[in-house]
Every structure is written in C-alpha cells, then in structure tokens.
Amino acid sequence: MRLLLAEDETSLSRAVVTILKKNNYTVDAAYDGIEALEYLELNEYDGVILDLMMPRMDGISVLQQIRRGGNHVPVLILTAKAEVDDKVLGLDSGANDYLTKPFAAQELLARIRAMTRNSAAGAQTDSRLRLGNITLDCASFTLSSPAGSFVLANKEFQMFELMMRIPGQIISAEQFMDRIWGFEANTESNVVWTYISYLRKKLAVLKADVEIRARRNAGYYLENV
C-alpha cells in the first residue's frame, strides 16, 4: 500500500516515514504543498497524510485543489491546529479524518487502516496487482501464480509492490533505498541486490512468466517473458 506524507518538519517526517515503512507501507515524502501536488499528479496513492501549515501552499489549499480535480484519494490531516473550527474546515474541504499533534504512533496507524479500509470498501477494485501469470495481494502480502504462492517478507513485499505498480519502468538501487529503507542506519546499497535475488528465486519457483531484469548502472524493472 502506497502513501504520500506531506509534512514540512523534517524530523517529524523522517520519524513518520520510518514508522510507516516498518508497518509495510511504501511512502513518498513531500515537504511543501506544491511538491505534494506534483506527487499527486504523477502517482496514484492509497492514502495521503497531509499537514496543514506548509510552505508554498498550505494543506487546505492542496486538499481543495485535488478534490476540485476529481481526486478522491483518502486524506488524513495531521496538524497542530486543534481548534474545532480548524477541524470543521478540514473535514468540509474533503478530508476523511483529522489527527492533531502530538499523537501516538498506534493511533496514526489505526486511523490510516480505517481510512484506507473504508475507501477500499467503496471502490470497485480489489487489493490485488496482476502482471502476466502472477498476482500480488497487497492485503496479505502474498505473491502467487497457478504454480503456488509465497507470503513475502516486509522488504520483499515493498520492493515487489513498487515494481508491480510501474512495470517496465526502471527503478534504481538508490530509489529503492530511499523509498523502502529510508533513513535506517548502517544499510548499504548492496542489500537491494540481495532482495532482488530473493524475489527472483521465488518467481522461478512460481514458474512466473514475469522476470526482474537489470539494466547496467541504471536499475531494475519487471517485464513479461
């Protein structure tokens, strides 16, 4: 499941990204309102965590603009503004939920689960991504084919989900490191190759007609064979 976090306070953003990644979410981080809009124009997300007081464009303006454009992605407002009028404005502008700072990590995760669950219940699509003869179930982290199935480990799932969402598009080792490992200390880039190896072995066992291919000095991508 892919989320966008729009939060201008760098230390808080890093902390929230770490929490989310440890709970199997793929996260993009934006640090101002304009950057958040750019991410939303270029990518599809399962949910957005949106600060209100950001530079260049405030969170309410971002929210109103995406709703006017027909984007119904679930949005959780995360802000220090705790007045009732602020909450009403946020919800009336199209937010699905509102959480004030400071907050407990467990409550943030629970609200994200509720927000995305409610959205999925009303959607026409399911939680499965398909390419060739393989299916990735994003709810159970299960990679399957007619030949069998595997429940992927945390990092395996996040890497494969990212590739499944943009098949054929090259993802560099640095992009994998930034999106999945983030600011984890003492992690070297060769860990990406290690996890790619794990996933390739699973695809071979599943007799997948999809391969993880590498382009020298560029990165990795999924392709039908």
mmCIF file with all atom_site columns, C-alpha atoms in Angstrom:
data_model
loop_
_atom_site.group_PDB
_atom_site.id
_atom_site.type_symbol
_atom_site.label_atom_id
_atom_site.label_alt_id
_atom_site.label_comp_id
_atom_site.label_asym_id
_atom_site.label_entity_id
_atom_site.label_seq_id
_atom_site.pdbx_PDB_ins_code
_atom_site.Cartn_x
_atom_site.Cartn_y
_atom_site.Cartn_z
_atom_site.occupancy
_atom_site.B_iso_or_equiv
_atom_site.pdbx_formal_charge
_atom_site.auth_seq_id
_atom_site.auth_comp_id
_atom_site.auth_asym_id
_atom_site.auth_atom_id
_atom_site.pdbx_PDB_model_num
ATOM 1   C CA . MET A 1 1   ? 0.000   0.000   0.000   1.00 0.00 ? 1   MET A CA 1
ATOM 2   C CA . ARG A 1 2   ? 1.420   3.351   -1.051  1.00 0.00 ? 2   ARG A CA 1
ATOM 3   C CA . LEU A 1 3   ? 1.050   6.562   0.936   1.00 0.00 ? 3   LEU A CA 1
ATOM 4   C CA . LEU A 1 4   ? 2.067   10.187  0.457   1.00 0.00 ? 4   LEU A CA 1
ATOM 5   C CA . LEU A 1 5   ? 3.229   12.098  3.527   1.00 0.00 ? 5   LEU A CA 1
ATOM 6   C CA . ALA A 1 6   ? 3.204   15.884  3.173   1.00 0.00 ? 6   ALA A CA 1
ATOM 7   C CA . GLU A 1 7   ? 4.941   17.343  6.224   1.00 0.00 ? 7   GLU A CA 1
ATOM 8   C CA . ASP A 1 8   ? 7.442   20.218  6.245   1.00 0.00 ? 8   ASP A CA 1
ATOM 9   C CA . GLU A 1 9   ? 9.029   19.426  9.629   1.00 0.00 ? 9   GLU A CA 1
ATOM 10  C CA . THR A 1 10  ? 11.941  17.225  8.550   1.00 0.00 ? 10  THR A CA 1
ATOM 11  C CA . SER A 1 11  ? 12.493  15.351  11.812  1.00 0.00 ? 11  SER A CA 1
ATOM 12  C CA . LEU A 1 12  ? 8.806   14.500  12.178  1.00 0.00 ? 12  LEU A CA 1
ATOM 13  C CA . SER A 1 13  ? 8.589   13.474  8.529   1.00 0.00 ? 13  SER A CA 1
ATOM 14  C CA . ARG A 1 14  ? 11.539  11.104  8.946   1.00 0.00 ? 14  ARG A CA 1
ATOM 15  C CA . ALA A 1 15  ? 10.017  9.592   12.087  1.00 0.00 ? 15  ALA A CA 1
ATOM 16  C CA . VAL A 1 16  ? 6.618   9.026   10.466  1.00 0.00 ? 16  VAL A CA 1
ATOM 17  C CA . VAL A 1 17  ? 8.189   7.558   7.318   1.00 0.00 ? 17  VAL A CA 1
ATOM 18  C CA . THR A 1 18  ? 10.154  5.101   9.480   1.00 0.00 ? 18  THR A CA 1
ATOM 19  C CA . ILE A 1 19  ? 7.005   4.063   11.362  1.00 0.00 ? 19  ILE A CA 1
ATOM 20  C CA . LEU A 1 20  ? 5.038   3.538   8.161   1.00 0.00 ? 20  LEU A CA 1
ATOM 21  C CA . LYS A 1 21  ? 7.758   1.574   6.382   1.00 0.00 ? 21  LYS A CA 1
ATOM 22  C CA . LYS A 1 22  ? 8.144   -0.724  9.380   1.00 0.00 ? 22  LYS A CA 1
ATOM 23  C CA . ASN A 1 23  ? 4.426   -1.453  9.003   1.00 0.00 ? 23  ASN A CA 1
ATOM 24  C CA . ASN A 1 24  ? 4.670   -2.491  5.337   1.00 0.00 ? 24  ASN A CA 1
ATOM 25  C CA . TYR A 1 25  ? 3.721   0.817   3.721   1.00 0.00 ? 25  TYR A CA 1
ATOM 26  C CA . THR A 1 26  ? 5.541   2.338   0.769   1.00 0.00 ? 26  THR A CA 1
ATOM 27  C CA . VAL A 1 27  ? 5.906   6.064   1.419   1.00 0.00 ? 27  VAL A CA 1
ATOM 28  C CA . ASP A 1 28  ? 6.771   9.156   -0.595  1.00 0.00 ? 28  ASP A CA 1
ATOM 29  C CA . ALA A 1 29  ? 7.598   12.287  1.421   1.00 0.00 ? 29  ALA A CA 1
ATOM 30  C CA . ALA A 1 30  ? 6.824   15.835  0.292   1.00 0.00 ? 30  ALA A CA 1
ATOM 31  C CA . TYR A 1 31  ? 7.962   18.868  2.266   1.00 0.00 ? 31  TYR A CA 1
ATOM 32  C CA . ASP A 1 32  ? 5.682   21.616  0.940   1.00 0.00 ? 32  ASP A CA 1
ATOM 33  C CA . GLY A 1 33  ? 2.267   21.954  -0.664  1.00 0.00 ? 33  GLY A CA 1
ATOM 34  C CA . ILE A 1 34  ? 3.425   22.413  -4.253  1.00 0.00 ? 34  ILE A CA 1
ATOM 35  C CA . GLU A 1 35  ? 5.634   19.337  -4.022  1.00 0.00 ? 35  GLU A CA 1
ATOM 36  C CA . ALA A 1 36  ? 2.683   17.369  -2.621  1.00 0.00 ? 36  ALA A CA 1
ATOM 37  C CA . LEU A 1 37  ? 0.545   18.387  -5.610  1.00 0.00 ? 37  LEU A CA 1
ATOM 38  C CA . GLU A 1 38  ? 3.288   17.316  -8.003  1.00 0.00 ? 38  GLU A CA 1
ATOM 39  C CA . TYR A 1 39  ? 3.476   13.882  -6.366  1.00 0.00 ? 39  TYR A CA 1
ATOM 40  C CA . LEU A 1 40  ? -0.306  13.536  -6.565  1.00 0.00 ? 40  LEU A CA 1
ATOM 41  C CA . GLU A 1 41  ? -0.347  14.459  -10.237 1.00 0.00 ? 41  GLU A CA 1
ATOM 42  C CA . LEU A 1 42  ? 2.324   11.898  -11.136 1.00 0.00 ? 42  LEU A CA 1
ATOM 43  C CA . ASN A 1 43  ? 1.397   8.951   -8.908  1.00 0.00 ? 43  ASN A CA 1
ATOM 44  C CA . GLU A 1 44  ? -1.551  7.005   -7.543  1.00 0.00 ? 44  GLU A CA 1
ATOM 45  C CA . TYR A 1 45  ? -1.779  6.637   -3.781  1.00 0.00 ? 45  TYR A CA 1
ATOM 46  C CA . ASP A 1 46  ? -3.907  4.598   -1.394  1.00 0.00 ? 46  ASP A CA 1
ATOM 47  C CA . GLY A 1 47  ? -3.873  7.453   1.107   1.00 0.00 ? 47  GLY A CA 1
ATOM 48  C CA . VAL A 1 48  ? -2.399  10.872  1.919   1.00 0.00 ? 48  VAL A CA 1
ATOM 49  C CA . ILE A 1 49  ? -1.237  12.221  5.287   1.00 0.00 ? 49  ILE A CA 1
ATOM 50  C CA . LEU A 1 50  ? -1.402  15.995  4.984   1.00 0.00 ? 50  LEU A CA 1
ATOM 51  C CA . ASP A 1 51  ? -0.044  18.711  7.256   1.00 0.00 ? 51  ASP A CA 1
ATOM 52  C CA . LEU A 1 52  ? -1.967  21.995  7.182   1.00 0.00 ? 52  LEU A CA 1
ATOM 53  C CA . MET A 1 53  ? 0.785   24.535  7.777   1.00 0.00 ? 53  MET A CA 1
ATOM 54  C CA . MET A 1 54  ? 3.259   24.025  4.937   1.00 0.00 ? 54  MET A CA 1
ATOM 55  C CA . PRO A 1 55  ? 5.334   26.459  2.851   1.00 0.00 ? 55  PRO A CA 1
ATOM 56  C CA . ARG A 1 56  ? 4.469   27.440  -0.741  1.00 0.00 ? 56  ARG A CA 1
ATOM 57  C CA . MET A 1 57  ? 0.891   26.096  -0.412  1.00 0.00 ? 57  MET A CA 1
ATOM 58  C CA . ASP A 1 58  ? -0.996  25.203  2.763   1.00 0.00 ? 58  ASP A CA 1
ATOM 59  C CA . GLY A 1 59  ? -2.650  21.840  3.283   1.00 0.00 ? 59  GLY A CA 1
ATOM 60  C CA . ILE A 1 60  ? -6.235  23.092  2.944   1.00 0.00 ? 60  ILE A CA 1
ATOM 61  C CA . SER A 1 61  ? -5.431  24.589  -0.468  1.00 0.00 ? 61  SER A CA 1
ATOM 62  C CA . VAL A 1 62  ? -3.811  21.312  -1.560  1.00 0.00 ? 62  VAL A CA 1
ATOM 63  C CA . LEU A 1 63  ? -6.848  19.358  -0.384  1.00 0.00 ? 63  LEU A CA 1
ATOM 64  C CA . GLN A 1 64  ? -9.329  21.670  -2.078  1.00 0.00 ? 64  GLN A CA 1
ATOM 65  C CA . GLN A 1 65  ? -7.396  21.608  -5.342  1.00 0.00 ? 65  GLN A CA 1
ATOM 66  C CA . ILE A 1 66  ? -7.202  17.812  -5.593  1.00 0.00 ? 66  ILE A CA 1
ATOM 67  C CA . ARG A 1 67  ? -10.879 17.460  -4.721  1.00 0.00 ? 67  ARG A CA 1
ATOM 68  C CA . ARG A 1 68  ? -11.828 20.007  -7.395  1.00 0.00 ? 68  ARG A CA 1
ATOM 69  C CA . GLY A 1 69  ? -9.761  17.936  -9.828  1.00 0.00 ? 69  GLY A CA 1
ATOM 70  C CA . GLY A 1 70  ? -11.749 14.802  -9.015  1.00 0.00 ? 70  GLY A CA 1
ATOM 71  C CA . ASN A 1 71  ? -9.075  13.043  -6.954  1.00 0.00 ? 71  ASN A CA 1
ATOM 72  C CA . HIS A 1 72  ? -10.867 11.129  -4.176  1.00 0.00 ? 72  HIS A CA 1
ATOM 73  C CA . VAL A 1 73  ? -7.789  9.617   -2.516  1.00 0.00 ? 73  VAL A CA 1
ATOM 74  C CA . PRO A 1 74  ? -8.358  9.238   1.261   1.00 0.00 ? 74  PRO A CA 1
ATOM 75  C CA . VAL A 1 75  ? -6.751  12.120  3.171   1.00 0.00 ? 75  VAL A CA 1
ATOM 76  C CA . LEU A 1 76  ? -5.802  12.231  6.853   1.00 0.00 ? 76  LEU A CA 1
ATOM 77  C CA . ILE A 1 77  ? -4.978  15.716  8.117   1.00 0.00 ? 77  ILE A CA 1
ATOM 78  C CA . LEU A 1 78  ? -2.103  15.687  10.612  1.00 0.00 ? 78  LEU A CA 1
ATOM 79  C CA . THR A 1 79  ? -1.660  19.068  12.279  1.00 0.00 ? 79  THR A CA 1
ATOM 80  C CA . ALA A 1 80  ? -1.002  21.033  15.439  1.00 0.00 ? 80  ALA A CA 1
ATOM 81  C CA . LYS A 1 81  ? -4.171  23.077  14.815  1.00 0.00 ? 81  LYS A CA 1
ATOM 82  C CA . ALA A 1 82  ? -6.653  21.615  17.296  1.00 0.00 ? 82  ALA A CA 1
ATOM 83  C CA . GLU A 1 83  ? -9.464  24.171  17.296  1.00 0.00 ? 83  GLU A CA 1
ATOM 84  C CA . VAL A 1 84  ? -12.924 22.913  16.370  1.00 0.00 ? 84  VAL A CA 1
ATOM 85  C CA . ASP A 1 85  ? -13.186 25.442  13.531  1.00 0.00 ? 85  ASP A CA 1
ATOM 86  C CA . ASP A 1 86  ? -9.946  24.101  12.023  1.00 0.00 ? 86  ASP A CA 1
ATOM 87  C CA . LYS A 1 87  ? -11.263 20.544  12.164  1.00 0.00 ? 87  LYS A CA 1
ATOM 88  C CA . VAL A 1 88  ? -14.545 21.552  10.577  1.00 0.00 ? 88  VAL A CA 1
ATOM 89  C CA . LEU A 1 89  ? -12.743 23.409  7.779   1.00 0.00 ? 89  LEU A CA 1
ATOM 90  C CA . GLY A 1 90  ? -10.518 20.414  7.080   1.00 0.00 ? 90  GLY A CA 1
ATOM 91  C CA . LEU A 1 91  ? -13.363 17.918  7.007   1.00 0.00 ? 91  LEU A CA 1
ATOM 92  C CA . ASP A 1 92  ? -15.604 20.206  4.965   1.00 0.00 ? 92  ASP A CA 1
ATOM 93  C CA . SER A 1 93  ? -12.760 20.689  2.473   1.00 0.00 ? 93  SER A CA 1
ATOM 94  C CA . GLY A 1 94  ? -12.730 16.959  1.777   1.00 0.00 ? 94  GLY A CA 1
ATOM 95  C CA . ALA A 1 95  ? -10.541 15.306  4.426   1.00 0.00 ? 95  ALA A CA 1
ATOM 96  C CA . ASN A 1 96  ? -11.531 11.834  5.592   1.00 0.00 ? 96  ASN A CA 1
ATOM 97  C CA . ASP A 1 97  ? -10.065 12.189  9.092   1.00 0.00 ? 97  ASP A CA 1
ATOM 98  C CA . TYR A 1 98  ? -8.226  14.651  11.320  1.00 0.00 ? 98  TYR A CA 1
ATOM 99  C CA . LEU A 1 99  ? -5.447  13.882  13.838  1.00 0.00 ? 99  LEU A CA 1
ATOM 100 C CA . THR A 1 100 ? -3.770  16.527  15.980  1.00 0.00 ? 100 THR A CA 1
ATOM 101 C CA . LYS A 1 101 ? -0.149  16.663  17.102  1.00 0.00 ? 101 LYS A CA 1
ATOM 102 C CA . PRO A 1 102 ? 1.297   15.265  19.280  1.00 0.00 ? 102 PRO A CA 1
ATOM 103 C CA . PHE A 1 103 ? -0.052  11.821  18.503  1.00 0.00 ? 103 PHE A CA 1
ATOM 104 C CA . ALA A 1 104 ? 0.652   8.190   19.323  1.00 0.00 ? 104 ALA A CA 1
ATOM 105 C CA . ALA A 1 105 ? 2.059   6.026   16.530  1.00 0.00 ? 105 ALA A CA 1
ATOM 106 C CA . GLN A 1 106 ? -0.559  3.357   17.251  1.00 0.00 ? 106 GLN A CA 1
ATOM 107 C CA . GLU A 1 107 ? -3.389  5.832   16.736  1.00 0.00 ? 107 GLU A CA 1
ATOM 108 C CA . LEU A 1 108 ? -1.887  7.113   13.490  1.00 0.00 ? 108 LEU A CA 1
ATOM 109 C CA . LEU A 1 109 ? -1.628  3.558   12.144  1.00 0.00 ? 109 LEU A CA 1
ATOM 110 C CA . ALA A 1 110 ? -5.185  2.734   13.258  1.00 0.00 ? 110 ALA A CA 1
ATOM 111 C CA . ARG A 1 111 ? -6.583  5.812   11.553  1.00 0.00 ? 111 ARG A CA 1
ATOM 112 C CA . ILE A 1 112 ? -4.707  5.008   8.343   1.00 0.00 ? 112 ILE A CA 1
ATOM 113 C CA . ARG A 1 113 ? -6.066  1.452   8.394   1.00 0.00 ? 113 ARG A CA 1
ATOM 114 C CA . ALA A 1 114 ? -9.604  2.703   8.942   1.00 0.00 ? 114 ALA A CA 1
ATOM 115 C CA . MET A 1 115 ? -9.312  5.384   6.257   1.00 0.00 ? 115 MET A CA 1
ATOM 116 C CA . THR A 1 116 ? -7.913  3.076   3.601   1.00 0.00 ? 116 THR A CA 1
ATOM 117 C CA . ARG A 1 117 ? -10.227 0.218   4.578   1.00 0.00 ? 117 ARG A CA 1
ATOM 118 C CA . ASN A 1 118 ? -13.283 2.416   4.188   1.00 0.00 ? 118 ASN A CA 1
ATOM 119 C CA . SER A 1 119 ? -12.012 3.644   0.839   1.00 0.00 ? 119 SER A CA 1
ATOM 120 C CA . ALA A 1 120 ? -11.372 0.115   -0.401  1.00 0.00 ? 120 ALA A CA 1
ATOM 121 C CA . ALA A 1 121 ? -14.835 -0.991  0.684   1.00 0.00 ? 121 ALA A CA 1
ATOM 122 C CA . GLY A 1 122 ? -16.393 1.601   -1.587  1.00 0.00 ? 122 GLY A CA 1
ATOM 123 C CA . ALA A 1 123 ? -14.066 1.018   -4.519  1.00 0.00 ? 123 ALA A CA 1
ATOM 124 C CA . GLN A 1 124 ? -14.668 -1.230  -7.485  1.00 0.00 ? 124 GLN A CA 1
ATOM 125 C CA . THR A 1 125 ? -11.109 -2.569  -7.500  1.00 0.00 ? 125 THR A CA 1
ATOM 126 C CA . ASP A 1 126 ? -9.561  -5.088  -5.133  1.00 0.00 ? 126 ASP A CA 1
ATOM 127 C CA . SER A 1 127 ? -6.207  -5.143  -3.402  1.00 0.00 ? 127 SER A CA 1
ATOM 128 C CA . ARG A 1 128 ? -4.533  -7.380  -5.991  1.00 0.00 ? 128 ARG A CA 1
ATOM 129 C CA . LEU A 1 129 ? -1.975  -6.333  -8.593  1.00 0.00 ? 129 LEU A CA 1
ATOM 130 C CA . ARG A 1 130 ? -1.571  -8.580  -11.643 1.00 0.00 ? 130 ARG A CA 1
ATOM 131 C CA . LEU A 1 131 ? 1.079   -8.948  -14.309 1.00 0.00 ? 131 LEU A CA 1
ATOM 132 C CA . GLY A 1 132 ? 1.382   -11.958 -16.588 1.00 0.00 ? 132 GLY A CA 1
ATOM 133 C CA . ASN A 1 133 ? 0.505   -15.076 -14.617 1.00 0.00 ? 133 ASN A CA 1
ATOM 134 C CA . ILE A 1 134 ? 1.402   -13.638 -11.204 1.00 0.00 ? 134 ILE A CA 1
ATOM 135 C CA . THR A 1 135 ? -0.718  -11.825 -8.641  1.00 0.00 ? 135 THR A CA 1
ATOM 136 C CA . LEU A 1 136 ? 0.414   -9.746  -5.674  1.00 0.00 ? 136 LEU A CA 1
ATOM 137 C CA . ASP A 1 137 ? -2.201  -9.455  -2.931  1.00 0.00 ? 137 ASP A CA 1
ATOM 138 C CA . CYS A 1 138 ? -1.400  -6.213  -1.137  1.00 0.00 ? 138 CYS A CA 1
ATOM 139 C CA . ALA A 1 139 ? -3.663  -7.088  1.798   1.00 0.00 ? 139 ALA A CA 1
ATOM 140 C CA . SER A 1 140 ? -1.984  -10.389 2.670   1.00 0.00 ? 140 SER A CA 1
ATOM 141 C CA . PHE A 1 141 ? 1.470   -9.731  1.074   1.00 0.00 ? 141 PHE A CA 1
ATOM 142 C CA . THR A 1 142 ? 1.011   -12.937 -0.953  1.00 0.00 ? 142 THR A CA 1
ATOM 143 C CA . LEU A 1 143 ? 2.734   -13.434 -4.307  1.00 0.00 ? 143 LEU A CA 1
ATOM 144 C CA . SER A 1 144 ? 1.039   -16.201 -6.277  1.00 0.00 ? 144 SER A CA 1
ATOM 145 C CA . SER A 1 145 ? 0.742   -17.924 -9.644  1.00 0.00 ? 145 SER A CA 1
ATOM 146 C CA . PRO A 1 146 ? -1.030  -21.090 -10.824 1.00 0.00 ? 146 PRO A CA 1
ATOM 147 C CA . ALA A 1 147 ? 2.045   -22.979 -9.563  1.00 0.00 ? 147 ALA A CA 1
ATOM 148 C CA . GLY A 1 148 ? 1.814   -21.836 -5.927  1.00 0.00 ? 148 GLY A CA 1
ATOM 149 C CA . SER A 1 149 ? 2.271   -18.883 -3.600  1.00 0.00 ? 149 SER A CA 1
ATOM 150 C CA . PHE A 1 150 ? 4.612   -17.178 -1.122  1.00 0.00 ? 150 PHE A CA 1
ATOM 151 C CA . VAL A 1 151 ? 3.911   -14.731 1.689   1.00 0.00 ? 151 VAL A CA 1
ATOM 152 C CA . LEU A 1 152 ? 6.564   -12.083 1.155   1.00 0.00 ? 152 LEU A CA 1
ATOM 153 C CA . ALA A 1 153 ? 8.650   -10.587 3.934   1.00 0.00 ? 153 ALA A CA 1
ATOM 154 C CA . ASN A 1 154 ? 8.293   -6.879  4.646   1.00 0.00 ? 154 ASN A CA 1
ATOM 155 C CA . LYS A 1 155 ? 11.070  -5.507  2.407   1.00 0.00 ? 155 LYS A CA 1
ATOM 156 C CA . GLU A 1 156 ? 10.408  -8.101  -0.322  1.00 0.00 ? 156 GLU A CA 1
ATOM 157 C CA . PHE A 1 157 ? 6.775   -7.031  -0.475  1.00 0.00 ? 157 PHE A CA 1
ATOM 158 C CA . GLN A 1 158 ? 7.544   -3.321  -0.599  1.00 0.00 ? 158 GLN A CA 1
ATOM 159 C CA . MET A 1 159 ? 10.086  -3.773  -3.403  1.00 0.00 ? 159 MET A CA 1
ATOM 160 C CA . PHE A 1 160 ? 7.867   -6.020  -5.478  1.00 0.00 ? 160 PHE A CA 1
ATOM 161 C CA . GLU A 1 161 ? 4.794   -3.842  -4.989  1.00 0.00 ? 161 GLU A CA 1
ATOM 162 C CA . LEU A 1 162 ? 6.745   -0.856  -6.259  1.00 0.00 ? 162 LEU A CA 1
ATOM 163 C CA . MET A 1 163 ? 7.820   -2.753  -9.383  1.00 0.00 ? 163 MET A CA 1
ATOM 164 C CA . MET A 1 164 ? 4.322   -4.180  -9.950  1.00 0.00 ? 164 MET A CA 1
ATOM 165 C CA . ARG A 1 165 ? 2.776   -0.715  -9.910  1.00 0.00 ? 165 ARG A CA 1
ATOM 166 C CA . ILE A 1 166 ? 5.111   0.556   -12.653 1.00 0.00 ? 166 ILE A CA 1
ATOM 167 C CA . PRO A 1 167 ? 6.063   -2.482  -14.770 1.00 0.00 ? 167 PRO A CA 1
ATOM 168 C CA . GLY A 1 168 ? 8.722   -1.796  -17.368 1.00 0.00 ? 168 GLY A CA 1
ATOM 169 C CA . GLN A 1 169 ? 9.908   1.328   -15.577 1.00 0.00 ? 169 GLN A CA 1
ATOM 170 C CA . ILE A 1 170 ? 13.472  1.230   -14.265 1.00 0.00 ? 170 ILE A CA 1
ATOM 171 C CA . ILE A 1 171 ? 13.913  1.734   -10.528 1.00 0.00 ? 171 ILE A CA 1
ATOM 172 C CA . SER A 1 172 ? 17.435  2.448   -9.360  1.00 0.00 ? 172 SER A CA 1
ATOM 173 C CA . ALA A 1 173 ? 19.012  0.956   -6.249  1.00 0.00 ? 173 ALA A CA 1
ATOM 174 C CA . GLU A 1 174 ? 19.082  4.459   -4.791  1.00 0.00 ? 174 GLU A CA 1
ATOM 175 C CA . GLN A 1 175 ? 15.328  4.835   -5.320  1.00 0.00 ? 175 GLN A CA 1
ATOM 176 C CA . PHE A 1 176 ? 14.682  1.517   -3.609  1.00 0.00 ? 176 PHE A CA 1
ATOM 177 C CA . MET A 1 177 ? 16.915  2.579   -0.722  1.00 0.00 ? 177 MET A CA 1
ATOM 178 C CA . ASP A 1 178 ? 15.192  5.947   -0.354  1.00 0.00 ? 178 ASP A CA 1
ATOM 179 C CA . ARG A 1 179 ? 11.626  4.642   -0.531  1.00 0.00 ? 179 ARG A CA 1
ATOM 180 C CA . ILE A 1 180 ? 11.981  1.424   1.456   1.00 0.00 ? 180 ILE A CA 1
ATOM 181 C CA . TRP A 1 181 ? 14.976  1.696   3.771   1.00 0.00 ? 181 TRP A CA 1
ATOM 182 C CA . GLY A 1 182 ? 14.786  5.459   4.128   1.00 0.00 ? 182 GLY A CA 1
ATOM 183 C CA . PHE A 1 183 ? 16.927  6.738   6.976   1.00 0.00 ? 183 PHE A CA 1
ATOM 184 C CA . GLU A 1 184 ? 17.738  3.366   8.521   1.00 0.00 ? 184 GLU A CA 1
ATOM 185 C CA . ALA A 1 185 ? 21.323  3.436   9.701   1.00 0.00 ? 185 ALA A CA 1
ATOM 186 C CA . ASN A 1 186 ? 24.097  1.103   8.543   1.00 0.00 ? 186 ASN A CA 1
ATOM 187 C CA . THR A 1 187 ? 22.240  -0.111  5.468   1.00 0.00 ? 187 THR A CA 1
ATOM 188 C CA . GLU A 1 188 ? 24.332  -0.488  2.321   1.00 0.00 ? 188 GLU A CA 1
ATOM 189 C CA . SER A 1 189 ? 23.007  -0.327  -1.219  1.00 0.00 ? 189 SER A CA 1
ATOM 190 C CA . ASN A 1 190 ? 24.018  -3.923  -1.978  1.00 0.00 ? 190 ASN A CA 1
ATOM 191 C CA . VAL A 1 191 ? 21.091  -5.017  0.191   1.00 0.00 ? 191 VAL A CA 1
ATOM 192 C CA . VAL A 1 192 ? 18.878  -4.169  -2.812  1.00 0.00 ? 192 VAL A CA 1
ATOM 193 C CA . TRP A 1 193 ? 20.640  -6.786  -4.933  1.00 0.00 ? 193 TRP A CA 1
ATOM 194 C CA . THR A 1 194 ? 20.192  -9.316  -2.110  1.00 0.00 ? 194 THR A CA 1
ATOM 195 C CA . TYR A 1 195 ? 16.427  -8.804  -2.020  1.00 0.00 ? 195 TYR A CA 1
ATOM 196 C CA . ILE A 1 196 ? 16.198  -8.837  -5.813  1.00 0.00 ? 196 ILE A CA 1
ATOM 197 C CA . SER A 1 197 ? 17.880  -12.253 -5.652  1.00 0.00 ? 197 SER A CA 1
ATOM 198 C CA . TYR A 1 198 ? 15.310  -13.489 -3.116  1.00 0.00 ? 198 TYR A CA 1
ATOM 199 C CA . LEU A 1 199 ? 12.445  -12.328 -5.330  1.00 0.00 ? 199 LEU A CA 1
ATOM 200 C CA . ARG A 1 200 ? 13.928  -13.862 -8.483  1.00 0.00 ? 200 ARG A CA 1
ATOM 201 C CA . LYS A 1 201 ? 14.171  -17.237 -6.747  1.00 0.00 ? 201 LYS A CA 1
ATOM 202 C CA . LYS A 1 202 ? 10.518  -17.037 -5.706  1.00 0.00 ? 202 LYS A CA 1
ATOM 203 C CA . LEU A 1 203 ? 9.445   -16.123 -9.246  1.00 0.00 ? 203 LEU A CA 1
ATOM 204 C CA . ALA A 1 204 ? 11.377  -19.130 -10.575 1.00 0.00 ? 204 ALA A CA 1
ATOM 205 C CA . VAL A 1 205 ? 9.617   -21.477 -8.146  1.00 0.00 ? 205 VAL A CA 1
ATOM 206 C CA . LEU A 1 206 ? 6.252   -19.963 -9.143  1.00 0.00 ? 206 LEU A CA 1
ATOM 207 C CA . LYS A 1 207 ? 7.064   -20.558 -12.838 1.00 0.00 ? 207 LYS A CA 1
ATOM 208 C CA . ALA A 1 208 ? 6.268   -16.899 -13.440 1.00 0.00 ? 208 ALA A CA 1
ATOM 209 C CA . ASP A 1 209 ? 6.159   -15.506 -16.952 1.00 0.00 ? 209 ASP A CA 1
ATOM 210 C CA . VAL A 1 210 ? 7.485   -12.263 -15.451 1.00 0.00 ? 210 VAL A CA 1
ATOM 211 C CA . GLU A 1 211 ? 11.153  -11.533 -14.746 1.00 0.00 ? 211 GLU A CA 1
ATOM 212 C CA . ILE A 1 212 ? 13.036  -8.928  -12.763 1.00 0.00 ? 212 ILE A CA 1
ATOM 213 C CA . ARG A 1 213 ? 15.554  -7.582  -15.245 1.00 0.00 ? 213 ARG A CA 1
ATOM 214 C CA . ALA A 1 214 ? 18.525  -5.327  -14.654 1.00 0.00 ? 214 ALA A CA 1
ATOM 215 C CA . ARG A 1 215 ? 19.950  -2.547  -16.767 1.00 0.00 ? 215 ARG A CA 1
ATOM 216 C CA . ARG A 1 216 ? 23.607  -1.920  -16.056 1.00 0.00 ? 216 ARG A CA 1
ATOM 217 C CA . ASN A 1 217 ? 24.244  1.214   -13.995 1.00 0.00 ? 217 ASN A CA 1
ATOM 218 C CA . ALA A 1 218 ? 20.529  2.072   -14.119 1.00 0.00 ? 218 ALA A CA 1
ATOM 219 C CA . GLY A 1 219 ? 18.374  -0.259  -12.033 1.00 0.00 ? 219 GLY A CA 1
ATOM 220 C CA . TYR A 1 220 ? 15.738  -2.985  -12.111 1.00 0.00 ? 220 TYR A CA 1
ATOM 221 C CA . TYR A 1 221 ? 12.351  -3.444  -13.775 1.00 0.00 ? 221 TYR A CA 1
ATOM 222 C CA . LEU A 1 222 ? 9.645   -6.060  -14.294 1.00 0.00 ? 222 LEU A CA 1
ATOM 223 C CA . GLU A 1 223 ? 8.987   -7.477  -17.752 1.00 0.00 ? 223 GLU A CA 1
ATOM 224 C CA . ASN A 1 224 ? 6.839   -10.215 -19.270 1.00 0.00 ? 224 ASN A CA 1
ATOM 225 C CA . VAL A 1 225 ? 8.832   -13.010 -20.935 1.00 0.00 ? 225 VAL A CA 1
#
